[in-house]
CSV table of C-alpha atoms and ligand atoms in Angstrom, one decimal:
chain,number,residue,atom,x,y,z
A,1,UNK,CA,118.7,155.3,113.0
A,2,UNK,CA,115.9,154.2,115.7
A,3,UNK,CA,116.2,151.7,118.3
A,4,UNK,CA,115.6,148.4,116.3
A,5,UNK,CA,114.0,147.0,119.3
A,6,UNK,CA,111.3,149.4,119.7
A,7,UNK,CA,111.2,149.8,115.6
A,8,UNK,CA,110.3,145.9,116.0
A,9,UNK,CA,107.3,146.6,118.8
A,10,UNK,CA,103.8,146.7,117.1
A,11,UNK,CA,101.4,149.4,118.3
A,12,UNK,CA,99.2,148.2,120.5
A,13,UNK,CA,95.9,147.0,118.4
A,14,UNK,CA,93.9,147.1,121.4
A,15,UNK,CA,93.9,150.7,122.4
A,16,UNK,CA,94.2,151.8,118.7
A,17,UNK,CA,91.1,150.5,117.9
A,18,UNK,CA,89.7,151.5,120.7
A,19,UNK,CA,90.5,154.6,120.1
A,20,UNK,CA,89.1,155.0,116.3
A,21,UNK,CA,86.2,153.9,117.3
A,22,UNK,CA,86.1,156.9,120.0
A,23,UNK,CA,87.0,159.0,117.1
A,24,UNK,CA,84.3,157.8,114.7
A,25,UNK,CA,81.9,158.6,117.9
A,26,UNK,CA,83.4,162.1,118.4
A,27,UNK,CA,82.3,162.7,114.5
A,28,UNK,CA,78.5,162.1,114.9
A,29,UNK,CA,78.8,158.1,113.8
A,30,UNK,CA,76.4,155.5,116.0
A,31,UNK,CA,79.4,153.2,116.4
A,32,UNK,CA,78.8,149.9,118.0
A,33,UNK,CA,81.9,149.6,120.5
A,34,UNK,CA,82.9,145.8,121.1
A,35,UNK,CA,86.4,147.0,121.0
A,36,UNK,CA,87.0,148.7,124.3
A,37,UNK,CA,88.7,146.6,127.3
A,38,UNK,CA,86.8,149.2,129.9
A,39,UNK,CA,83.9,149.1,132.3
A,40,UNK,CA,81.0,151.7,131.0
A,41,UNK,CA,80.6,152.7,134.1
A,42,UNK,CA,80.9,155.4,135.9
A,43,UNK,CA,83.9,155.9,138.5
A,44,UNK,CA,81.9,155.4,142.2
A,45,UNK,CA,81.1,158.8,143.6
A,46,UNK,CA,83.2,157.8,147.0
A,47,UNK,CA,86.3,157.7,144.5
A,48,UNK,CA,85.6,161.3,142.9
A,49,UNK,CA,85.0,163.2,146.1
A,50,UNK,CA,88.1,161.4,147.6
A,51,UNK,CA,90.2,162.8,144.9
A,52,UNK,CA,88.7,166.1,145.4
A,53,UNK,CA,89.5,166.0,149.1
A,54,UNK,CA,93.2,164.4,148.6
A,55,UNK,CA,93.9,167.5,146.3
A,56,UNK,CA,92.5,170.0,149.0
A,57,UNK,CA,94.4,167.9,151.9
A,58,UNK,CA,97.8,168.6,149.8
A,59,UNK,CA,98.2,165.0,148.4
A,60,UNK,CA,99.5,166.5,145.2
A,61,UNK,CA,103.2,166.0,145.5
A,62,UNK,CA,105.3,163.1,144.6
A,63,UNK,CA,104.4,159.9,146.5
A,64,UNK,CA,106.8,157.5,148.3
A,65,UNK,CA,108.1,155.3,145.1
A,66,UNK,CA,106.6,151.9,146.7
A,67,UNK,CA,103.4,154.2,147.0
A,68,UNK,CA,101.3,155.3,150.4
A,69,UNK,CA,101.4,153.0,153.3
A,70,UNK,CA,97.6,153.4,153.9
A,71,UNK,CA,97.0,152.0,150.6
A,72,UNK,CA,99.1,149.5,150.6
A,73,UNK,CA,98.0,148.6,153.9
A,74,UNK,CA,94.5,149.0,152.8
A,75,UNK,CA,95.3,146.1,149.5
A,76,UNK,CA,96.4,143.7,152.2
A,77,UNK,CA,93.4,143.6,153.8
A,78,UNK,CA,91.3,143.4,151.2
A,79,UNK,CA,93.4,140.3,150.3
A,80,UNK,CA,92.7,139.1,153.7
A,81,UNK,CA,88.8,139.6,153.4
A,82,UNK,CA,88.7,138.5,149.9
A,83,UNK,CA,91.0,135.6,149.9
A,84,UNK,CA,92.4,134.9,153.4
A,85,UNK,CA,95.6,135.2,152.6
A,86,UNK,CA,98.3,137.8,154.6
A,87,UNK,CA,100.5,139.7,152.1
A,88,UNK,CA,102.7,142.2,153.7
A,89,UNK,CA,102.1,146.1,152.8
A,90,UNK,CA,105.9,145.7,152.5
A,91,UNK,CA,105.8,143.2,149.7
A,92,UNK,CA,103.3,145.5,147.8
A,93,UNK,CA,104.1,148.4,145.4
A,94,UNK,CA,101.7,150.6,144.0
A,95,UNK,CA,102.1,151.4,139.9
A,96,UNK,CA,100.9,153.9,137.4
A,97,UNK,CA,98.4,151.3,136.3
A,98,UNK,CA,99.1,147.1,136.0
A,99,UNK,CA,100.8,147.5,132.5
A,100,UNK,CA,103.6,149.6,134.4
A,101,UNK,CA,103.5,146.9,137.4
A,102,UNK,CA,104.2,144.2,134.8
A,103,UNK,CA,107.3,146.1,132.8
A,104,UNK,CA,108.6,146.5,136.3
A,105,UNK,CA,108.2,143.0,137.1
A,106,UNK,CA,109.8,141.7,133.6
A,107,UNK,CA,112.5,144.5,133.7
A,108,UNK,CA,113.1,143.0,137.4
A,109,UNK,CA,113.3,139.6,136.4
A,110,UNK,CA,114.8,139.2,133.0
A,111,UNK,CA,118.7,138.9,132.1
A,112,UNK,CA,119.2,139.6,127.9
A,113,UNK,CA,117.7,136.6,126.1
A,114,UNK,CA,115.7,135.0,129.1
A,115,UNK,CA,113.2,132.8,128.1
A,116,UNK,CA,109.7,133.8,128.8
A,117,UNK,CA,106.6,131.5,127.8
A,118,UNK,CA,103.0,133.1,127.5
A,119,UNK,CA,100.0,130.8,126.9
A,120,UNK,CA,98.1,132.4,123.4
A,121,UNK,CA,95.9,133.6,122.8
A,122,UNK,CA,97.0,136.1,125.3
A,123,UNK,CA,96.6,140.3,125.9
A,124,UNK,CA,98.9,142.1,122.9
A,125,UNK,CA,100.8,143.4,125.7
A,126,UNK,CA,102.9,140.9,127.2
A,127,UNK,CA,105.3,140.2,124.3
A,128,UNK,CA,106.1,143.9,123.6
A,129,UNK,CA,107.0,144.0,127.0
A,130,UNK,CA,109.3,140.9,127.7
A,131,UNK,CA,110.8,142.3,124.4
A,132,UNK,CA,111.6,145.4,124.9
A,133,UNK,CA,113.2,143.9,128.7
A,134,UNK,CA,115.4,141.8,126.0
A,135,UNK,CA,113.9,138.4,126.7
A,136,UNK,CA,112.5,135.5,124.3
A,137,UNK,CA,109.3,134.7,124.2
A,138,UNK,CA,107.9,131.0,123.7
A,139,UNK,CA,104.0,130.4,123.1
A,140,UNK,CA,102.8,127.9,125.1
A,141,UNK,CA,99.3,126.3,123.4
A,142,UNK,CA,96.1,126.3,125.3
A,143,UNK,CA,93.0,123.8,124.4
A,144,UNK,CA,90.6,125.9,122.9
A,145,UNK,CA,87.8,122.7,123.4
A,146,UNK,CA,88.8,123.1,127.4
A,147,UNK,CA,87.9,126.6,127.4
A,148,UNK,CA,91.4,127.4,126.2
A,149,UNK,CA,92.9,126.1,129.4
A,150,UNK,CA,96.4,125.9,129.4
A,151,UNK,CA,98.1,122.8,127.3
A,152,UNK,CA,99.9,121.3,130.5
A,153,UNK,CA,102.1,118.6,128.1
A,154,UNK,CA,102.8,121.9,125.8
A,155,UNK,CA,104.4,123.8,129.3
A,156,UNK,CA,106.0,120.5,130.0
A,157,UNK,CA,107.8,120.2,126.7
A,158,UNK,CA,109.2,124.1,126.7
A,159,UNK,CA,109.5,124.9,130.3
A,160,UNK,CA,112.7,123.2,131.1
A,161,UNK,CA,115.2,126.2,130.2
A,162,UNK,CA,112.7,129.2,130.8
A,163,UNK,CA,112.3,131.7,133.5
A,164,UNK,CA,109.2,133.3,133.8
A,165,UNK,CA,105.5,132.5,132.7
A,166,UNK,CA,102.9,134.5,132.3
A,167,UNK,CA,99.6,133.7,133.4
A,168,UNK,CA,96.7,135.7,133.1
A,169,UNK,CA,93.3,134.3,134.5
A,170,UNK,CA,90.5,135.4,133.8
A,171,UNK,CA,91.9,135.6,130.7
A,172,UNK,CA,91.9,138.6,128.3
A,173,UNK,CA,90.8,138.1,125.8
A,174,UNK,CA,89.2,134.3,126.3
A,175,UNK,CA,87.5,134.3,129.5
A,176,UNK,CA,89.3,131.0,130.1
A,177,UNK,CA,89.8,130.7,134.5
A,178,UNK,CA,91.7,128.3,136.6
A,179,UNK,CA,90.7,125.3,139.2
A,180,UNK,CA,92.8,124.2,141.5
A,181,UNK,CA,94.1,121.4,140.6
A,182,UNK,CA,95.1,122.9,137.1
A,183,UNK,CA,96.8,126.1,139.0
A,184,UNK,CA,98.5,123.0,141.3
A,185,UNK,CA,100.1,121.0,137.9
A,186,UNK,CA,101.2,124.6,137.2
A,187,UNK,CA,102.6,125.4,140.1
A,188,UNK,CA,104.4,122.0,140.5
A,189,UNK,CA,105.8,122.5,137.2
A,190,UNK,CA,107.4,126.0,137.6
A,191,UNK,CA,108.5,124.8,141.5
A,192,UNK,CA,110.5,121.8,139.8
A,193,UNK,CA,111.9,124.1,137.1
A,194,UNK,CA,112.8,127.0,138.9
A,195,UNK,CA,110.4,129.3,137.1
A,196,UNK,CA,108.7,132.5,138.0
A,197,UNK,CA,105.0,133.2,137.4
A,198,UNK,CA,103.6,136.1,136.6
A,199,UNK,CA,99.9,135.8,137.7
A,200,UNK,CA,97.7,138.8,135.7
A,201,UNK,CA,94.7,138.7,138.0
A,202,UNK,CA,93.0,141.9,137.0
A,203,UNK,CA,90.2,140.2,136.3
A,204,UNK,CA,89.8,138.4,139.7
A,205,UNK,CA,86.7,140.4,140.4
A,206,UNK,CA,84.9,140.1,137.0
A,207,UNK,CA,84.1,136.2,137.5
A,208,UNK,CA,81.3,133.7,137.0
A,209,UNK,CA,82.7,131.6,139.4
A,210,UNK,CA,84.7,131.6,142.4
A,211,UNK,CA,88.3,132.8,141.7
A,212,UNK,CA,91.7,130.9,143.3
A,213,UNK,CA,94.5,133.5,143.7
A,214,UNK,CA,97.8,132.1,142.6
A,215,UNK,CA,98.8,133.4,146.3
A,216,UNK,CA,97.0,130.6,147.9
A,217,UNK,CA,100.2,128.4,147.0
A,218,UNK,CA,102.1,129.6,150.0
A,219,UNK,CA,104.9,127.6,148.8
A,220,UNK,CA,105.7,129.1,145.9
A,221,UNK,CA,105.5,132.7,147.3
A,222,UNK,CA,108.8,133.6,146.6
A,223,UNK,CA,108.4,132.8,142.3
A,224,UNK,CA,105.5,134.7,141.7
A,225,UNK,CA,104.6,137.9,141.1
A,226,UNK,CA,101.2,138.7,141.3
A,227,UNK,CA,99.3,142.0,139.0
A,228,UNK,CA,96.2,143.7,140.1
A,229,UNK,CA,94.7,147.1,139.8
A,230,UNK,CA,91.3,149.2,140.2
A,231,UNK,CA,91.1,149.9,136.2
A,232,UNK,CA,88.7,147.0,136.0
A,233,UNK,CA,87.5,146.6,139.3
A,234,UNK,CA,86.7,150.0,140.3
A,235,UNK,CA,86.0,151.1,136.4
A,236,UNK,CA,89.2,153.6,137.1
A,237,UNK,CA,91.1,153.1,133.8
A,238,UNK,CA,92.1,156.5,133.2
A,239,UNK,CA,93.1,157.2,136.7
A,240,UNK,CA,96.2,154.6,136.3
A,241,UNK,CA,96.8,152.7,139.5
A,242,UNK,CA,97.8,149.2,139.6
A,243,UNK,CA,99.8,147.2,141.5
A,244,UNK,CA,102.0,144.2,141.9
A,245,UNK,CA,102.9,141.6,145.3
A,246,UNK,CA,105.8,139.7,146.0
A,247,UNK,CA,108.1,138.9,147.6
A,248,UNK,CA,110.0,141.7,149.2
A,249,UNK,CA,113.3,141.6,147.4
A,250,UNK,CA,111.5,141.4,143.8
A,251,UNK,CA,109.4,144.8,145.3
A,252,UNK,CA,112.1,146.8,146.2
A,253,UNK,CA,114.1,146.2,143.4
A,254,UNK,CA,110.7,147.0,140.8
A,255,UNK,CA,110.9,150.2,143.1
A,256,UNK,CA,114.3,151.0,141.4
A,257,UNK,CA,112.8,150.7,138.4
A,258,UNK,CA,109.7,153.0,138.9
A,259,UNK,CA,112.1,155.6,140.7
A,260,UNK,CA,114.0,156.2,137.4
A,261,UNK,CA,110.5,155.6,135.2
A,262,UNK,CA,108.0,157.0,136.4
A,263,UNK,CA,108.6,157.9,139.7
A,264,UNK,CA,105.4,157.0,141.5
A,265,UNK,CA,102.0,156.8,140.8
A,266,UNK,CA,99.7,159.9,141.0
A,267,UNK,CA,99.5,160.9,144.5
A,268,UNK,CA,96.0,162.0,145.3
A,269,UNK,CA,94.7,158.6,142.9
A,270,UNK,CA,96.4,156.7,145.9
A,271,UNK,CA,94.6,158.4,148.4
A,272,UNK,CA,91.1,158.0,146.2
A,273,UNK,CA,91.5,154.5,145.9
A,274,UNK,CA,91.2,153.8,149.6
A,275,UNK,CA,87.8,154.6,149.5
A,276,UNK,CA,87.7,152.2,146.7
A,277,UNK,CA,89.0,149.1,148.5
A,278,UNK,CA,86.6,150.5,151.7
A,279,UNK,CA,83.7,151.9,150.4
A,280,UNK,CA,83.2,150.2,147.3
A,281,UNK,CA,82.2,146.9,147.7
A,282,UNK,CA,78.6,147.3,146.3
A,283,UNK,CA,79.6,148.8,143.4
A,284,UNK,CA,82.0,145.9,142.6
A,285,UNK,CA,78.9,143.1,142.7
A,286,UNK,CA,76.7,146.0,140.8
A,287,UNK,CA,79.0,146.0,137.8
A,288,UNK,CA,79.4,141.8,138.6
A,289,UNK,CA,76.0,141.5,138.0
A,290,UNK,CA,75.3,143.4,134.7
A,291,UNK,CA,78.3,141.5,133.7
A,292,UNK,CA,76.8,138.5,134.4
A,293,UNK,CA,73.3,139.7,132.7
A,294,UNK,CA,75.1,140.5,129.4
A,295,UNK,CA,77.7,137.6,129.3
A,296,UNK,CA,74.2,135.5,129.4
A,297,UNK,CA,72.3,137.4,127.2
A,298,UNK,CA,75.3,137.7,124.3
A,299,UNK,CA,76.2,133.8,124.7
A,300,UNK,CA,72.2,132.7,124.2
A,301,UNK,CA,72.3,134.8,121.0
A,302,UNK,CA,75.5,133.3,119.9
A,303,UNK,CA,73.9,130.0,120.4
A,304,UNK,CA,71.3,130.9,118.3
A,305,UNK,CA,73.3,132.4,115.7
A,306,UNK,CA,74.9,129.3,115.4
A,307,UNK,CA,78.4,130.7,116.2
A,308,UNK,CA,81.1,129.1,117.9
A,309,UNK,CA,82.1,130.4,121.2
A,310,UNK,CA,83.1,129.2,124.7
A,311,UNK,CA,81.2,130.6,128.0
A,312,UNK,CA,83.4,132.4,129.5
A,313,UNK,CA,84.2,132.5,133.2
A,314,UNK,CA,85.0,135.3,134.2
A,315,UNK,CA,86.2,139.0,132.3
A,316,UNK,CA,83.8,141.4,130.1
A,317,UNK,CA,85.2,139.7,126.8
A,318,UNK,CA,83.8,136.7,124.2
A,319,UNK,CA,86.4,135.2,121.8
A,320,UNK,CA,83.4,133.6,119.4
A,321,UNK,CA,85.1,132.0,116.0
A,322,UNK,CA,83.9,132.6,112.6
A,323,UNK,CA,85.1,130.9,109.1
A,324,UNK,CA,87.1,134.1,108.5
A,325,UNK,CA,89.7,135.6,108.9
A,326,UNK,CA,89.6,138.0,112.2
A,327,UNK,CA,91.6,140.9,110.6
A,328,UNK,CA,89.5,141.1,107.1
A,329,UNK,CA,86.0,140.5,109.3
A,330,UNK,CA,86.6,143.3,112.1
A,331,UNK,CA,87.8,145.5,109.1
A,332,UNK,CA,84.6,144.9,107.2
A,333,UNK,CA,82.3,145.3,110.4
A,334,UNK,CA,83.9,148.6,111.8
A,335,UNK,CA,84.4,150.3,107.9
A,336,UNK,CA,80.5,149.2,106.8
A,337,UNK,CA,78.5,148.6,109.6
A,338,UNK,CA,80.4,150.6,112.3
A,339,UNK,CA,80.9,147.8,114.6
A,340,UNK,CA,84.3,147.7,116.4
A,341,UNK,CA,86.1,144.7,117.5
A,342,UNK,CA,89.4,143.2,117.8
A,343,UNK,CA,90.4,140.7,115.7
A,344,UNK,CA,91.8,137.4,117.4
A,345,UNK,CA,94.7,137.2,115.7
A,346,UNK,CA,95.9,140.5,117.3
A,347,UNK,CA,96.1,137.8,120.6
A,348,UNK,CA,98.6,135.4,119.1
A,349,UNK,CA,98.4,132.0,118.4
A,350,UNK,CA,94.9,130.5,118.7
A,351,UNK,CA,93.3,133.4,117.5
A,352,UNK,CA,92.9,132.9,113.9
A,353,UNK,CA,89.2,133.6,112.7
A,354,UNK,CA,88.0,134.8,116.2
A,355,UNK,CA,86.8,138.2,117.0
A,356,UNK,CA,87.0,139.7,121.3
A,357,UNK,CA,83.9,141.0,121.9
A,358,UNK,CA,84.1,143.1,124.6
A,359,UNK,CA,80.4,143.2,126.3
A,360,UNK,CA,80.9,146.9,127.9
A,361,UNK,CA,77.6,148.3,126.6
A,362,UNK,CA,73.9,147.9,127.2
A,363,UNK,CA,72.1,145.2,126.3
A,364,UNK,CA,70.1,146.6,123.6
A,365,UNK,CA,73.7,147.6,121.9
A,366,UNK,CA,74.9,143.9,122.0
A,367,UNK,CA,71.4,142.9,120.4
A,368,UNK,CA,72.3,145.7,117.4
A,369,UNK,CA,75.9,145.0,117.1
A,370,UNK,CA,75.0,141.2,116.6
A,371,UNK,CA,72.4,141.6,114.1
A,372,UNK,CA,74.9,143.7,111.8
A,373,UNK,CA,77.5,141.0,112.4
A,374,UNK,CA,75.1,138.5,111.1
A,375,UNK,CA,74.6,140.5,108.4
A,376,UNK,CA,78.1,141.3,107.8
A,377,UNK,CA,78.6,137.5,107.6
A,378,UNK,CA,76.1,136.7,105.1
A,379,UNK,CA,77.2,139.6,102.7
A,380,UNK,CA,81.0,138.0,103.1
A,381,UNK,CA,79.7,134.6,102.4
A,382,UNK,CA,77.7,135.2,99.5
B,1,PMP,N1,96.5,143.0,132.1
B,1,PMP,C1,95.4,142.7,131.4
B,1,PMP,C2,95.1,141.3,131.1
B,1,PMP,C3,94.6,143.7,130.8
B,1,PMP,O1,93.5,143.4,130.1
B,1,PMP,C4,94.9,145.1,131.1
B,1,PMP,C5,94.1,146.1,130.4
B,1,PMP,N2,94.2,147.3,130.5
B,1,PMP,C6,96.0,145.4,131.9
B,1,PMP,C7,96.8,144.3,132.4
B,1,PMP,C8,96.5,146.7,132.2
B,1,PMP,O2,95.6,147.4,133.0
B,1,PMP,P1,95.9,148.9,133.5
B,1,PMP,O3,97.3,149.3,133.0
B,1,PMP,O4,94.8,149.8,133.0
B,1,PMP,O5,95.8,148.8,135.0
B,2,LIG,N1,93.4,145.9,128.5
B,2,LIG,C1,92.4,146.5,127.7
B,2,LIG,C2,92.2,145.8,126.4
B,2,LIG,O1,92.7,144.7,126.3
B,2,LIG,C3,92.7,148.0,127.5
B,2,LIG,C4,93.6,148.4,126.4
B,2,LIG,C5,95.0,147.8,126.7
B,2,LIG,O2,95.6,148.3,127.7
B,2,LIG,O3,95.4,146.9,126.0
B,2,LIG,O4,91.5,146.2,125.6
């Protein structure tokens, strides 16, 4: 017999759909991908020949576990340029990818039957995870009419006997983003309770507006963790680097954990993604600003259709809701009019009826896929 645990996992709707919709492509069908969480651009050129040269220059061994000081060194800085805030390159580790850099960080903090609470709707990731790390997880609500924002009396009525929350802003799949003095109720909160955040900012430079790292709250250093990575950022998804800061106990003992995983991540990707963090900055705004182009473009149209949606504030996802259920809709749209999406119910709670529309192709693309989910809609409704 199987681990029950794992039996008990779902697969991950995310990348499966994303993936039959690759496969549909590979056959000769015009598919219409909403479905995939990943930039459609193309890796900068400063990356590529980086990777080249780290492979000539011998980088092709194991790395240290905690990854390359250069890089690491090379992340605090940026966090200094970007956000003013000094993070030690000893309180960084360098992951295969974010995903890995948030296992390590549950595996880390979690004793059997911890309590975990994860606003919904929320990335299908996080409660695999805390489960297969053996902890509980508690939804916490969010206000959809607030732009999904977190439900603070909701946190305050379950937070009492947790340990950890997860917070992920910008939000996949909402687009929902933080002020201040929401982050600060938040903070307050888990300070009072004696609960860890985990703060998902992989999105912190795909925003709308001006993004507040959880770091700013110097006080409550030593409770969070914070994820980041150059999937999103950098469009590197299938070069797996991420990352995660804290403080330096939580760090070395995630290290542990990648030692006997997966060892370290790839050795000449670390060197690469130097020239990311330095070189890169123009590509960054580039993508920002299609991003920003498309997220305009696709919410005008919404409008018109008459659907409901919130703007989002950041991310390359729309969480629009229809009077239908997600699952049967995206089913529909990806089997008859080869339109891939994810259906919001995949995200938890909240999710009913929605679909994530993930705006990572042209314009013109977003104009078709629309038109044959208007379609779509009239045919179910009639
Ligand atoms: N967090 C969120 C919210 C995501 O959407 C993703 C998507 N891949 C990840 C973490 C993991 O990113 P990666 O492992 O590619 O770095
Ligand atoms: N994070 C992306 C998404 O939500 C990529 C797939 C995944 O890792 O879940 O689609």
């Amino acid at each position: 017999m199987l681990s029950d645990k794992v039996l008990k996992i779902p697969k991950s709707s995310t990348l499966q759909i994303t993936a039959k919709a690759k496969t549909l492509k590979q056959k000769g069908i015009d598919v219409i991908n909403f479905a995939a969480g990943e930039p459609d651009f193309k890796t900068p050129k400063e990356v590529i020949t980086e990777i080249n040269n780290a492979i000539e220059n011998n980088y092709i061994y194991y790395a240290p576990s905690k990854g390359y000081l250069e890089l690491r060194k090379a992340i605090a800085e940026k966090y200094r340029e970007l956000y003013n805030i000094n993070v030690d390159h000893e309180e960084i580790i360098i992951t295969p990818g974010a995903k890995q850099a948030i296992f390590e960080a549950v595996a880390t903090l979690l004793n059997p039957g911890d309590k975990v609470l994860i606003p919904t709707p929320c990335w299908v990731s996080y409660e695999p995870i805390v489960k297969l790390c053996d902890g509980v997880v508690e939804f916490v609500k969010t206000i959809e009419e607030e732009g999904f924002k977190i439900d603070i009396e909701d946190l305050e009525r379950k937070i009492a006997d947790s340990k950890l929350l997860i917070l992920n802003y910008p939000n996949n799949p909402t687009g929902c983003s933080y002020d201040e003095k929401t982050l600060r109720k938040v903070i307050d909160l888990c300070l009072e309770n004696d609960v860890y955040i985990l703060s998902d900012e992989i999105y912190d430079r795909i925003t709308f507006e001006k993004h507040i790292t959880l770091l700013k709250f110097k006080e409550a250093r030593d409770k969070i963790v914070l994820i980041n990575g150059f999937s999103k950022t950098y469009s590197m998804t299938g070069f797996r680097l991420g990352y995660a800061i804290a403080n330096r106990k939580i760090i070395d003992e995630m290290a542990k954990v990648q030692e006997h995983t997966v060892s370290c991540a790839v050795s000449f990707v670390q060197i690469a993604a130097i020239a990311a963090l330095k070189k890169c900055e123009y590509f960054v705004r580039m993508m920002n600003y299609e991003y920003r182009k498309r997220m305009e473009y696709i919410t005008k149209r919404l409008n018109e259709m008459n659907i409901s949606h919130i703007k989002p504030k950041g991310t390359f996802y729309v969480f629009p809701k229809f009077n239908v259920n997600g699952f049967k809709l995206a089913e529909r749209l990806i089997e008859k009019y080869h339109v891939a999406t994810i259906p919001g119910e995949a995200f938890g709670p909240g999710g009913e009826n929605h679909l994530r529309l993930s705006i990572t192709i042209p314009i013109e693309k977003i104009e078709e896929g629309l038109e044959l989910i208007e379609k779509c809609l009239k045919e179910m409704s009639s």
